[in-house]
């Protein structure tokens, strides 16, 4: 599970860094200067704990589904995303009148994250 949590951190760093970082910051209305450097370790620590919990719960889904290989693990991540993440997030973003492009960036990250974590966890069983 630790490996998949580390992978989630890598996916997040790429997603909100070189891939979509500038667009995401513009959509949420912040700049690099708005981030307090002393808060970064706390933020990353909190995210890592969240990734560990997510990996544990996803591993339970994979176990219950019998998804014991890379492809089936990734598919389990896809179904978890579609059933719980994408559907919950869309309503939140619509009622908050947040830009749909922001939804696509954030939901896309969650999808990429669950696919990678699912593939790793599925291949470990």
Short mmCIF file of C-alpha atoms in Angstrom, two decimals:
data_model
loop_
_atom_site.label_atom_id
_atom_site.label_comp_id
_atom_site.label_asym_id
_atom_site.label_seq_id
_atom_site.Cartn_x
_atom_site.Cartn_y
_atom_site.Cartn_z
CA UNK A 1 0.00 0.00 0.00
CA UNK A 2 2.86 2.37 0.68
CA UNK A 3 4.05 1.99 -2.92
CA UNK A 4 0.64 2.98 -4.28
CA UNK A 5 0.46 5.93 -1.86
CA UNK A 6 3.87 7.14 -3.07
CA UNK A 7 2.66 6.69 -6.66
CA UNK A 8 -0.37 8.84 -5.84
CA UNK A 9 1.95 11.59 -4.65
CA UNK A 10 3.94 11.35 -7.89
CA UNK A 11 0.76 11.47 -9.99
CA UNK A 12 -0.42 14.51 -8.03
CA UNK A 13 2.92 16.29 -8.39
CA UNK A 14 2.85 15.78 -12.15
CA UNK A 15 -0.86 16.56 -12.54
CA UNK A 16 -0.85 19.78 -10.54
CA UNK A 17 2.69 20.67 -11.62
CA UNK A 18 3.80 20.54 -15.24
CA UNK A 19 0.60 19.04 -16.70
CA UNK A 20 -2.19 21.28 -15.35
CA UNK A 21 -0.64 23.42 -12.62
CA UNK A 22 -0.91 26.79 -14.36
CA UNK A 23 -4.48 26.20 -15.52
CA UNK A 24 -5.50 24.90 -12.08
CA UNK A 25 -3.99 27.91 -10.27
CA UNK A 26 -5.74 30.30 -12.64
CA UNK A 27 -9.10 28.54 -12.16
CA UNK A 28 -8.86 28.57 -8.34
CA UNK A 29 -7.45 32.10 -8.29
CA UNK A 30 -4.12 31.52 -6.58
CA UNK A 31 -0.50 32.02 -7.53
CA UNK A 32 2.68 30.30 -6.44
CA UNK A 33 3.28 33.26 -4.14
CA UNK A 34 0.02 32.53 -2.28
CA UNK A 35 1.34 29.20 -1.00
CA UNK A 36 3.06 29.57 2.36
CA UNK A 37 6.31 27.61 2.10
CA UNK A 38 6.23 26.59 5.76
CA UNK A 39 2.82 24.92 5.24
CA UNK A 40 4.08 22.65 2.44
CA UNK A 41 5.38 19.81 4.66
CA UNK A 42 2.06 19.76 6.55
CA UNK A 43 0.10 19.72 3.27
CA UNK A 44 2.17 16.89 1.79
CA UNK A 45 2.02 14.93 5.05
CA UNK A 46 -1.75 15.23 5.13
CA UNK A 47 -1.99 14.21 1.48
CA UNK A 48 0.22 11.18 2.09
CA UNK A 49 -1.95 10.03 5.01
CA UNK A 50 -4.99 10.45 2.77
CA UNK A 51 -3.28 8.44 0.02
CA UNK A 52 -2.54 5.63 2.49
CA UNK A 53 -6.18 5.51 3.55
CA UNK A 54 -7.31 5.59 -0.08
CA UNK A 55 -4.90 2.75 -0.92
CA UNK A 56 -6.20 0.67 1.97
CA UNK A 57 -9.86 1.13 1.00
CA UNK A 58 -9.11 0.50 -2.68
CA UNK A 59 -7.21 -2.67 -1.73
CA UNK A 60 -10.38 -3.87 0.05
CA UNK A 61 -12.41 -3.22 -3.12
CA UNK A 62 -9.81 -5.09 -5.18
CA UNK A 63 -9.82 -8.00 -2.75
CA UNK A 64 -13.63 -8.24 -2.69
CA UNK A 65 -13.77 -8.00 -6.50
CA UNK A 66 -11.05 -10.62 -6.96
CA UNK A 67 -9.21 -8.14 -9.19
CA UNK A 68 -5.83 -9.75 -8.72
CA UNK A 69 -3.83 -8.36 -11.63
CA UNK A 70 -2.76 -5.01 -13.04
CA UNK A 71 -5.66 -4.59 -15.51
CA UNK A 72 -8.41 -5.71 -13.14
CA UNK A 73 -6.96 -3.54 -10.39
CA UNK A 74 -7.03 -0.51 -12.70
CA UNK A 75 -10.62 -1.35 -13.71
CA UNK A 76 -11.57 -1.46 -10.04
CA UNK A 77 -10.04 2.01 -9.66
CA UNK A 78 -12.06 3.17 -12.66
CA UNK A 79 -15.33 1.87 -11.20
CA UNK A 80 -14.55 3.38 -7.79
CA UNK A 81 -13.91 6.73 -9.49
CA UNK A 82 -17.05 6.58 -11.60
CA UNK A 83 -19.31 5.39 -8.80
CA UNK A 84 -18.06 7.53 -5.94
CA UNK A 85 -15.72 10.33 -7.00
CA UNK A 86 -16.89 11.71 -10.35
CA UNK A 87 -20.55 11.56 -9.40
CA UNK A 88 -20.06 13.28 -6.06
CA UNK A 89 -17.69 15.93 -7.39
CA UNK A 90 -19.91 16.99 -10.30
CA UNK A 91 -22.74 18.07 -8.01
CA UNK A 92 -20.38 19.89 -5.67
CA UNK A 93 -18.83 21.83 -8.53
CA UNK A 94 -22.18 22.66 -10.13
CA UNK A 95 -23.82 23.92 -6.92
CA UNK A 96 -20.72 25.92 -6.02
CA UNK A 97 -20.73 27.38 -9.55
CA UNK A 98 -17.13 26.36 -10.01
CA UNK A 99 -15.78 26.24 -13.57
CA UNK A 100 -16.29 22.91 -15.32
CA UNK A 101 -12.68 23.06 -16.51
CA UNK A 102 -11.68 22.93 -12.85
CA UNK A 103 -13.91 19.88 -12.40
CA UNK A 104 -12.21 18.18 -15.34
CA UNK A 105 -8.74 18.87 -13.92
CA UNK A 106 -9.62 17.71 -10.40
CA UNK A 107 -11.75 14.73 -11.45
CA UNK A 108 -9.13 13.80 -14.02
CA UNK A 109 -6.51 13.70 -11.29
CA UNK A 110 -8.73 11.49 -9.16
CA UNK A 111 -9.22 9.15 -12.13
CA UNK A 112 -5.51 8.98 -12.96
CA UNK A 113 -4.73 8.44 -9.30
CA UNK A 114 -7.24 5.59 -8.85
CA UNK A 115 -6.15 3.92 -12.09
CA UNK A 116 -2.49 3.95 -11.04
CA UNK A 117 -3.21 2.90 -7.47
CA UNK A 118 -5.58 0.17 -8.64
CA UNK A 119 -3.04 -1.18 -11.12
CA UNK A 120 -0.32 -1.28 -8.47
CA UNK A 121 -2.53 -2.84 -5.81
CA UNK A 122 -4.07 -5.35 -8.22
CA UNK A 123 -0.64 -6.52 -9.32
CA UNK A 124 0.46 -6.99 -5.70
CA UNK A 125 -2.17 -9.60 -4.81
#
